[in-house]
PDB file of C-alpha atoms in Angstrom:
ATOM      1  CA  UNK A  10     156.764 221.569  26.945  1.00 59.00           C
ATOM      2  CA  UNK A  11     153.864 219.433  25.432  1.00 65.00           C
ATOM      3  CA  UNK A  12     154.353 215.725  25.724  1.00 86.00           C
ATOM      4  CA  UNK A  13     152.245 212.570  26.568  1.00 91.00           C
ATOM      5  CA  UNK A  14     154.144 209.072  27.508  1.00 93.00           C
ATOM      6  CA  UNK A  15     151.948 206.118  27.319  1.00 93.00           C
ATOM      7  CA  UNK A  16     153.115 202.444  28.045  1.00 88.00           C
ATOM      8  CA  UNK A  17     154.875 200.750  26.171  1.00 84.00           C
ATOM      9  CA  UNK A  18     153.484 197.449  24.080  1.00 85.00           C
ATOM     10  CA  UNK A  19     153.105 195.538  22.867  1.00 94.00           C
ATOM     11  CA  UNK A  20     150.195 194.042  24.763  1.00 96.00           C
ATOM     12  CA  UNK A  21     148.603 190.635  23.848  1.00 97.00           C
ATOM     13  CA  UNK A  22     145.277 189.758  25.933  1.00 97.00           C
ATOM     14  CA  UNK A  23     142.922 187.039  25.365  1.00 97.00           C
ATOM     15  CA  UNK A  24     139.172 187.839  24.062  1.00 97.00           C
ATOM     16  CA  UNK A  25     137.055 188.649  27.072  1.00 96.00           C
ATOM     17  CA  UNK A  26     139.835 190.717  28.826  1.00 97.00           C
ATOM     18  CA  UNK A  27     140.016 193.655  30.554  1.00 97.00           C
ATOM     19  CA  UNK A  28     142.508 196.077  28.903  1.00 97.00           C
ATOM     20  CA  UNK A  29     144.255 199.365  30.649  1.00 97.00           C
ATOM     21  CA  UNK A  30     146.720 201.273  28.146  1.00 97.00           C
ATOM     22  CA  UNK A  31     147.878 203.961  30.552  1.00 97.00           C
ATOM     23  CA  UNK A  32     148.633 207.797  29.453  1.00 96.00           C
ATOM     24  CA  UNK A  33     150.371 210.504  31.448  1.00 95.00           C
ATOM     25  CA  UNK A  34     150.948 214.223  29.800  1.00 92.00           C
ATOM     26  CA  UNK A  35     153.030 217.317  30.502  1.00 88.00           C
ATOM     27  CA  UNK A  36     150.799 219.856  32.123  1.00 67.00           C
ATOM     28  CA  UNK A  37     151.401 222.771  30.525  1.00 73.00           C
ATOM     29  CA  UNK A  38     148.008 225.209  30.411  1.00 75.00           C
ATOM     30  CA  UNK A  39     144.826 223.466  29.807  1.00 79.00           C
ATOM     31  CA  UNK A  40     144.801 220.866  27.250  1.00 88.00           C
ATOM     32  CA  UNK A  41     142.474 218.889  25.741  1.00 89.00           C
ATOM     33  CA  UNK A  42     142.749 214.626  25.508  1.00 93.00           C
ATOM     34  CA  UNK A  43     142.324 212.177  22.876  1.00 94.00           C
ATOM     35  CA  UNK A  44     142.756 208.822  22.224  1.00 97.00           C
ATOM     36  CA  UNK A  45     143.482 208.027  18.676  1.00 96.00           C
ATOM     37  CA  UNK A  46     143.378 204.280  17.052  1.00 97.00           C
ATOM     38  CA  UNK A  47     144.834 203.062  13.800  1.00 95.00           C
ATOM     39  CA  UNK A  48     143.707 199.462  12.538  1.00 95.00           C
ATOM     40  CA  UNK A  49     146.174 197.703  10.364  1.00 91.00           C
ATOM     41  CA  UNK A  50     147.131 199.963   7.169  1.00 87.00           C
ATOM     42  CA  UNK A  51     144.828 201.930   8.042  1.00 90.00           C
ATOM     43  CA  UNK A  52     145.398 205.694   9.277  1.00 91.00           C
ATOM     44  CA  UNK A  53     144.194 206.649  12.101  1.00 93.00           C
ATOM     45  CA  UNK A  54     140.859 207.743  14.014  1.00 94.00           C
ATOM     46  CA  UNK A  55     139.416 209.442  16.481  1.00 94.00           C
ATOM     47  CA  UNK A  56     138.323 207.136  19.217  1.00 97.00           C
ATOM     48  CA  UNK A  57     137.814 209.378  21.970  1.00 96.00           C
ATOM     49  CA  UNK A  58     138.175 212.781  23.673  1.00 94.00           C
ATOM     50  CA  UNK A  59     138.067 214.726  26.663  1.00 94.00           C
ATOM     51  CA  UNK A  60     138.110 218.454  27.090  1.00 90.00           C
ATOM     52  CA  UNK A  61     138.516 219.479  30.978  1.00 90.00           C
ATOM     53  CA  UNK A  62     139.218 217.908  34.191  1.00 92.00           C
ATOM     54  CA  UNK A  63     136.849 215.276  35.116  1.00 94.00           C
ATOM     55  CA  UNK A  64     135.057 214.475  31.904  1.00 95.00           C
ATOM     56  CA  UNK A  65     135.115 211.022  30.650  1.00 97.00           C
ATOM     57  CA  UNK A  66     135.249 210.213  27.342  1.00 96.00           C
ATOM     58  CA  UNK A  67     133.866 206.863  25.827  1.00 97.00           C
ATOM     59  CA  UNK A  68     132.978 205.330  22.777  1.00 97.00           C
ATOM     60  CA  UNK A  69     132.748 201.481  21.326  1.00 95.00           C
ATOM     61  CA  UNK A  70     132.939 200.095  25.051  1.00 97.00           C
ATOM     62  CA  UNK A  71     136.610 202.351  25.624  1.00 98.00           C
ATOM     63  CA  UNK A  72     136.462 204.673  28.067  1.00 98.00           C
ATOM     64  CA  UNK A  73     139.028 206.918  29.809  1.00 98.00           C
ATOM     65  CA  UNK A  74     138.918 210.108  32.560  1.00 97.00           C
ATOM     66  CA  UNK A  75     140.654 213.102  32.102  1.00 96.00           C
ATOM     67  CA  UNK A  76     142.285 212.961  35.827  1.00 95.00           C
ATOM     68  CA  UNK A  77     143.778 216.919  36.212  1.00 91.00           C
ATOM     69  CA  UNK A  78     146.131 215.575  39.630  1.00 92.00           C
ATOM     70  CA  UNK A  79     147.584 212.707  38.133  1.00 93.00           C
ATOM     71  CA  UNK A  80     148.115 214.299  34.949  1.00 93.00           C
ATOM     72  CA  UNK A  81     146.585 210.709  33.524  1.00 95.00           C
ATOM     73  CA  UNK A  82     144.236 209.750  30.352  1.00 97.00           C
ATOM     74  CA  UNK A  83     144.113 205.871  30.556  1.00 98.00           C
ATOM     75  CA  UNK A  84     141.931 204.007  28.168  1.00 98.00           C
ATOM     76  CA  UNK A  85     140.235 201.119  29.327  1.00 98.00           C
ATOM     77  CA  UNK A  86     137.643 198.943  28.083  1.00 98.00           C
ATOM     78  CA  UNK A  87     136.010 195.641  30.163  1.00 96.00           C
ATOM     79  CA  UNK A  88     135.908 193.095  27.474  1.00 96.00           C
ATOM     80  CA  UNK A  89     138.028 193.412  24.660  1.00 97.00           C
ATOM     81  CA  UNK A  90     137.730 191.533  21.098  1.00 97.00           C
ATOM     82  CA  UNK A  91     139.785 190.201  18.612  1.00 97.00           C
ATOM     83  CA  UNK A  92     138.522 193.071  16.512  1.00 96.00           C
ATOM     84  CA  UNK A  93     140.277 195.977  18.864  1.00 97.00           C
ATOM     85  CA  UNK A  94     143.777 194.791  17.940  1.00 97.00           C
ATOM     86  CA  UNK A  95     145.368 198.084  16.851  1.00 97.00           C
ATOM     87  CA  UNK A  96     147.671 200.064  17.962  1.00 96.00           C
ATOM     88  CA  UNK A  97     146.513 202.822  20.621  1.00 97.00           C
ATOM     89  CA  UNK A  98     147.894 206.511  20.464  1.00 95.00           C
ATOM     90  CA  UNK A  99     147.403 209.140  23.153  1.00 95.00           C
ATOM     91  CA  UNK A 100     147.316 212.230  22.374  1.00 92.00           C
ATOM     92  CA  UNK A 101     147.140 215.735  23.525  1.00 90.00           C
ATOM     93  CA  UNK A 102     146.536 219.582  22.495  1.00 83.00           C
ATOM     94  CA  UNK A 103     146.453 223.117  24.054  1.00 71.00           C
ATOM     95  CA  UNK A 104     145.084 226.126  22.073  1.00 66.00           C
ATOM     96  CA  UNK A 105     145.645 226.245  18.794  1.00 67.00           C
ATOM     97  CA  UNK A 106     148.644 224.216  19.018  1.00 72.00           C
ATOM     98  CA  UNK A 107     148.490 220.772  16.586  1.00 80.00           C
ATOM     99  CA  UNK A 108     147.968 217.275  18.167  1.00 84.00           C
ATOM    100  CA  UNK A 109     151.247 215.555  20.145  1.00 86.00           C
ATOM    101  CA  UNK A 110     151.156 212.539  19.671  1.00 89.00           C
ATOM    102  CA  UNK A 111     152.445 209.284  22.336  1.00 91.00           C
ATOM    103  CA  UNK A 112     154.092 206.589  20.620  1.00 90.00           C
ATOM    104  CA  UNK A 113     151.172 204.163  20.028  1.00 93.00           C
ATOM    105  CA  UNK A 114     150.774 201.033  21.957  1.00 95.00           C
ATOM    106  CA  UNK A 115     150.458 197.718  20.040  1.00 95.00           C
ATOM    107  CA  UNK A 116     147.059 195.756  21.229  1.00 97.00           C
ATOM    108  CA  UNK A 117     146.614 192.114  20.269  1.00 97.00           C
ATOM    109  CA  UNK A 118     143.304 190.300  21.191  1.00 97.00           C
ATOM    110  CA  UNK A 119     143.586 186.479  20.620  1.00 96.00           C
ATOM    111  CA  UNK A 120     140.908 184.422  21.106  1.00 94.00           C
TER     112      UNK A 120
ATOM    113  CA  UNK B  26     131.622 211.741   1.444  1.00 63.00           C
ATOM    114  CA  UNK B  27     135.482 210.888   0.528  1.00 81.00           C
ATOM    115  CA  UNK B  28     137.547 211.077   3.210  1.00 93.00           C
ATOM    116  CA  UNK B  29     141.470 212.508   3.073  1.00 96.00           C
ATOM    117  CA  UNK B  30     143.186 210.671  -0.057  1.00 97.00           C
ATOM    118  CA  UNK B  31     146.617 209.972  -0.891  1.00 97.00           C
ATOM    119  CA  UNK B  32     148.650 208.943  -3.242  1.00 97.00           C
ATOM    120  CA  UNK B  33     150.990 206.835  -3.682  1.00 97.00           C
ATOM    121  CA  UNK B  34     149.545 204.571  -1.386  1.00 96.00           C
ATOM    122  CA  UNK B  35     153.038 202.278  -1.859  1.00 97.00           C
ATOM    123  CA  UNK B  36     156.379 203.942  -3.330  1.00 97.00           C
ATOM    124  CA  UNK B  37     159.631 202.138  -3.526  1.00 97.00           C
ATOM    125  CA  UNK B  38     162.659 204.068  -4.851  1.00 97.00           C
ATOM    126  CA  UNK B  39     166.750 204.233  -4.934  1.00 97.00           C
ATOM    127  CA  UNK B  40     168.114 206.202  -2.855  1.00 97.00           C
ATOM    128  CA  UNK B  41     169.045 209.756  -4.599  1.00 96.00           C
ATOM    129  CA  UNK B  42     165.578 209.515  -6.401  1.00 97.00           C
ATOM    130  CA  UNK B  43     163.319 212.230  -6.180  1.00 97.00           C
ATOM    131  CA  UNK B  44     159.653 211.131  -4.130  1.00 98.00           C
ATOM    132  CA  UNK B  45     156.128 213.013  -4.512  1.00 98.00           C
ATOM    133  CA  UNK B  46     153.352 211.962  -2.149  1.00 98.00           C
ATOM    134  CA  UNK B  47     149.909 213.567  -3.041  1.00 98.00           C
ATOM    135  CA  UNK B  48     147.109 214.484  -0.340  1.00 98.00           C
ATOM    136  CA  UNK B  49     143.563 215.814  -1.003  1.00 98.00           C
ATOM    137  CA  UNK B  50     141.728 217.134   1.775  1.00 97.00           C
ATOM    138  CA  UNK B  51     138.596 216.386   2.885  1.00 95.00           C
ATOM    139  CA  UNK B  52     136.593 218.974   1.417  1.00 94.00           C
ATOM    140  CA  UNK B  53     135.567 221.891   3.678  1.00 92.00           C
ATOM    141  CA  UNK B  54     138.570 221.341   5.901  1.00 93.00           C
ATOM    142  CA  UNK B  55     140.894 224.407   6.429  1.00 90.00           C
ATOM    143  CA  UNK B  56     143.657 223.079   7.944  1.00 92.00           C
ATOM    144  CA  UNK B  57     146.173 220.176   6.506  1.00 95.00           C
ATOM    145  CA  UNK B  58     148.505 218.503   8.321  1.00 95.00           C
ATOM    146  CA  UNK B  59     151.758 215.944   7.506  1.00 96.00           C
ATOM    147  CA  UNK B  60     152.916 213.044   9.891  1.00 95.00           C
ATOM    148  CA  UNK B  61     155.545 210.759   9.364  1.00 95.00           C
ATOM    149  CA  UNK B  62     155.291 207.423  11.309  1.00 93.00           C
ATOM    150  CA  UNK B  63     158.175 205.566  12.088  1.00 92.00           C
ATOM    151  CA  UNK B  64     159.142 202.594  14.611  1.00 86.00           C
ATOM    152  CA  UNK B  65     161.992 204.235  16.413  1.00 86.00           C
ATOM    153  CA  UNK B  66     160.090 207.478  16.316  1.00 86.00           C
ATOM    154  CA  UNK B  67     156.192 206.875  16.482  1.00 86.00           C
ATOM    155  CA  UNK B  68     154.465 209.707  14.705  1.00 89.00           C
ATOM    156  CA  UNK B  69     155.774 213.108  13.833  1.00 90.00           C
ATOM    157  CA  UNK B  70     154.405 215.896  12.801  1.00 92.00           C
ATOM    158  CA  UNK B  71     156.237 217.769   9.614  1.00 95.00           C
ATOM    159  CA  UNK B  72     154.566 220.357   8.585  1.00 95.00           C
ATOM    160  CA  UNK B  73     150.731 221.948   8.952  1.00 93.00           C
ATOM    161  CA  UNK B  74     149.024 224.034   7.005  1.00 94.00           C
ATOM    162  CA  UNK B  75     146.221 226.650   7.603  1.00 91.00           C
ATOM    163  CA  UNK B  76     143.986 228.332   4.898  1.00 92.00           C
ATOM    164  CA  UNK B  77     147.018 227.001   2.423  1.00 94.00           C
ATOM    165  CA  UNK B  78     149.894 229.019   4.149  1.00 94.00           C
ATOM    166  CA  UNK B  79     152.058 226.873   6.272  1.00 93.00           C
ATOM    167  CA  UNK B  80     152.034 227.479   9.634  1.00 91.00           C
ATOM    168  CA  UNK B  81     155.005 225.798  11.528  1.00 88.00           C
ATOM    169  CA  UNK B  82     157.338 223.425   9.466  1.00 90.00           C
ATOM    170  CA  UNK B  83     159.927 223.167  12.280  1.00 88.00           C
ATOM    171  CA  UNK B  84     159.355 219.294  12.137  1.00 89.00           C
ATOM    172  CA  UNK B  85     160.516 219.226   8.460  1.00 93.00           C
ATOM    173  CA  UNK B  86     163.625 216.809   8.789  1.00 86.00           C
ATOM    174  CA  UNK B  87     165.888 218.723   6.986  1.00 83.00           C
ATOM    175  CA  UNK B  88     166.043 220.942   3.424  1.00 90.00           C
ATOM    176  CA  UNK B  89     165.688 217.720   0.964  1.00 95.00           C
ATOM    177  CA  UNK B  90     162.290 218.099   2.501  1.00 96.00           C
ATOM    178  CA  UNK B  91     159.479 220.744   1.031  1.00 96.00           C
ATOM    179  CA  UNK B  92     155.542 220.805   0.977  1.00 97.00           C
ATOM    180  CA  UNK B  93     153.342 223.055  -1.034  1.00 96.00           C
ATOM    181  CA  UNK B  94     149.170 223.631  -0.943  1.00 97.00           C
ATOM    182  CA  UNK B  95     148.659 225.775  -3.728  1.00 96.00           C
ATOM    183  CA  UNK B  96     145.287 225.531  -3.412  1.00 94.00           C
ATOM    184  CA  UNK B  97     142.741 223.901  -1.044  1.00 94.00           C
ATOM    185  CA  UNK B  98     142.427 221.030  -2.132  1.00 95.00           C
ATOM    186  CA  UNK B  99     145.793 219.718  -2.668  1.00 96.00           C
ATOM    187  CA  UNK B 100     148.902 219.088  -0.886  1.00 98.00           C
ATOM    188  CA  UNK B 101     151.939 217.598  -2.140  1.00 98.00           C
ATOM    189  CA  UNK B 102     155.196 216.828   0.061  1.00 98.00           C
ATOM    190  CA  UNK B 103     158.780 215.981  -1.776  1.00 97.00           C
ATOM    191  CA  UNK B 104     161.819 214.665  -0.899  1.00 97.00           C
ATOM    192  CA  UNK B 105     164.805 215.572  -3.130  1.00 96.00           C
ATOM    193  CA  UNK B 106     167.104 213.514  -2.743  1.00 96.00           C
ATOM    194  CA  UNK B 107     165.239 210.803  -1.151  1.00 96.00           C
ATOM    195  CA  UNK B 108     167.868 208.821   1.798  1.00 96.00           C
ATOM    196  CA  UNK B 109     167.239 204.955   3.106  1.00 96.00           C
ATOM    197  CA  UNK B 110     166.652 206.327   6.638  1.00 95.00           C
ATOM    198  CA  UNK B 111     163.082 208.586   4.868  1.00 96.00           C
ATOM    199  CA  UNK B 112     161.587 205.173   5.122  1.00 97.00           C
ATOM    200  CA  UNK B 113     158.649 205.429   7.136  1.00 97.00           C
ATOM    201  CA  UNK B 114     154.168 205.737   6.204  1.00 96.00           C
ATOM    202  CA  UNK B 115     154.069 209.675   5.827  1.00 97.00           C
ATOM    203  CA  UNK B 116     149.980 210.411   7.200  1.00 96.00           C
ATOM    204  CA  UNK B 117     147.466 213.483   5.498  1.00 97.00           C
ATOM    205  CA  UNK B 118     145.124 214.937   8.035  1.00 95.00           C
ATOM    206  CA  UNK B 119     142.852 217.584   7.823  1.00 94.00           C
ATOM    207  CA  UNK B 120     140.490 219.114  10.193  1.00 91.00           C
ATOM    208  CA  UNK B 121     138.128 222.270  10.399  1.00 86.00           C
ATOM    209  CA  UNK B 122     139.880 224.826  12.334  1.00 70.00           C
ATOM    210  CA  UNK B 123     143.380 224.445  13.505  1.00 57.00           C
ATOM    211  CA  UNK B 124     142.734 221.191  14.343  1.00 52.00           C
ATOM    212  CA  UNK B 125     141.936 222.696  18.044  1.00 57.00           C
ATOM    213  CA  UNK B 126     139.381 220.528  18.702  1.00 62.00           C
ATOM    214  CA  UNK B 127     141.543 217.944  17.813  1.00 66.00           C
ATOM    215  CA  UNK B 128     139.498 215.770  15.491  1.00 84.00           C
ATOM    216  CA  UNK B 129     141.712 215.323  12.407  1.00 91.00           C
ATOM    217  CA  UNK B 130     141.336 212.700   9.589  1.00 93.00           C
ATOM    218  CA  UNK B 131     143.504 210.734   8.445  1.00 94.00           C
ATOM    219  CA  UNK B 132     144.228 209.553   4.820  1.00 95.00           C
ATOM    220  CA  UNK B 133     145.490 205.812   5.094  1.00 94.00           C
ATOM    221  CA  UNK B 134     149.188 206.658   4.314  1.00 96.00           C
ATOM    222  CA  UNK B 135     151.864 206.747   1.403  1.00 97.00           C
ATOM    223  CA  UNK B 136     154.348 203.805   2.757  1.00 97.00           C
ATOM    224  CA  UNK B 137     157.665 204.982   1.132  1.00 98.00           C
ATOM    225  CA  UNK B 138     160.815 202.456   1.041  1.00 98.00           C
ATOM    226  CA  UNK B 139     164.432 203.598   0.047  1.00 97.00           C
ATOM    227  CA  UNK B 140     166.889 201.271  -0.883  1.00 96.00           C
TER     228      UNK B 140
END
C-alpha cells in the first residue's frame, strides 16, 4: 500500500543547528514527495516537493532529494531558527490518489 | 485572495450533542478535502470531494459521521451524536485538480472538544 514513516520527535535543537527529519515511503508505482509544515494553530503548508527520482526540492533554506533506492525524502536544512519550530509532515501521492500523510515530527529551535 | 475558511474555529460540546464544522473553498479549487488530526493518530483523511461529488469516504470513522458540498463553495461535515474520543482539529483543504499535484491548502482548523 501507500505509506510514509518519518522519525519520530520531538526534536529540540539550538539556533544555528543543522536539522535532518528523515522520511522513508512504500514504493508502490511512481509517486510524487512533499514535505508539508504546520506552525502553531496554524494548518498546514506546502513547504516542498519533488516529482521523480533525483530531483531535489528546496525552499526557505530546507531542502530534501527524492532518493528512488532508498525509498527516502529527508528534509534538511544547515542552520535552523527559532522561527522553524513546527511540526514537519512527510507526505506522499501516486496518480490521482489524495496525499498520505506521516505523522508529523515536532521541531523546537531554542536559542 | 482568501484562503480555505472554516468555521468554528473552537467548538466545545457534551457528548450526545450534535457538531457542524463549516469549510469554504478557496475559490477556483475543484477538489475539497477533510482531515482530522489527532495525537495518537497524526492526520487522517475523511472524506474528499471532487467537482462536489464525494469521491472516497472510506476514512469516515463511522455512520455518526456525514459531509455534504452542495455546491462549490461550501462544505459542511457533522457529527450526530458527537463522542469524547471525536476530539481532535478536523483540517479543510482544497486544491485544483485531484489534488495530484499535491499542493492543497489548508484552512487553519475547527478544534472540537467533547466532554
Amino acid at each position: 500500500g501507500n505509506s510514509v514513516t518519518q522519525m519520530e520527535g520531538p526534536v529540540t535543537l539550538s539556533e544555528e543547528a543543522f536539522l535532518t527529519i528523515n522520511c522513508t515511503y512504500t514504493a508502490t508505482g511512481y509517486p510524487s514527495l512533499f514535505w508539508y509544515v504546520q506552525y502553531p494553530g496554524e494548518g498546514l503548508q506546502l513547504l516542498l516537493k519533488a516529482t521523480k527520482a533525483d530531483d531535489k526540492g528546496s525552499n526557505k533554506g530546507f531542502e530534501a532529494t527524492y532518493r528512488k533506492e532508498t525509498t527516502s525524502f529527508h528534509l534538511e536544512k544547515g542552520s535552523v531558527q527559532v522561527s522553524d519550530s513546527a511540526v514537519y509532515f512527510c507526505a506522499r501521492n501516486s496518480g490521482n490518489t489524495p496525499l498520505v500523510f506521516g505523522k508529523g515530527t515536532r521541531l523546537s529551535v531554542i536559542a | 485572495d482568501a484562503g480555505v475558511i472554516q468555521s468554528p474555529r473552537h467548538e466545545v460540546t457534551e457528548m450526545g450533542q450534535e457538531v457542524t464544522l463549516r469549510c469554504k473553498p478557496i475559490s477556483g479549487h475543484n477538489s475539497l478535502f477533510w482531515y482530522r488530526q489527532t495525537m495518537m493518530r497524526g492526520l487522517e483523511l475523511l472524506i474528499y470531494f471532487n467537482n462536489n461529488v464525494p469521491i472516497d469516504d472510506s476514512g469516515m470513522p463511522e455512520d455518526r459521521f456525514s459531509a455534504k458540498m452542495p455546491n462549490a463553495s461550501f462544505s459542511t461535515l457533522k457529527i450526530q451524536p458527537s463522542e469524547p474520543r471525536d476530539s481532535a482539529v478536523y483540517f479543510c483543504a482544497s486544491s485544483r485538480s485531484g489534488g495530484d499535484t499535491g499542493e492543497l491548502f489548508f484552512g487553519e482548523g475547527s478544534r472540537l472538544t467533547v466532554l
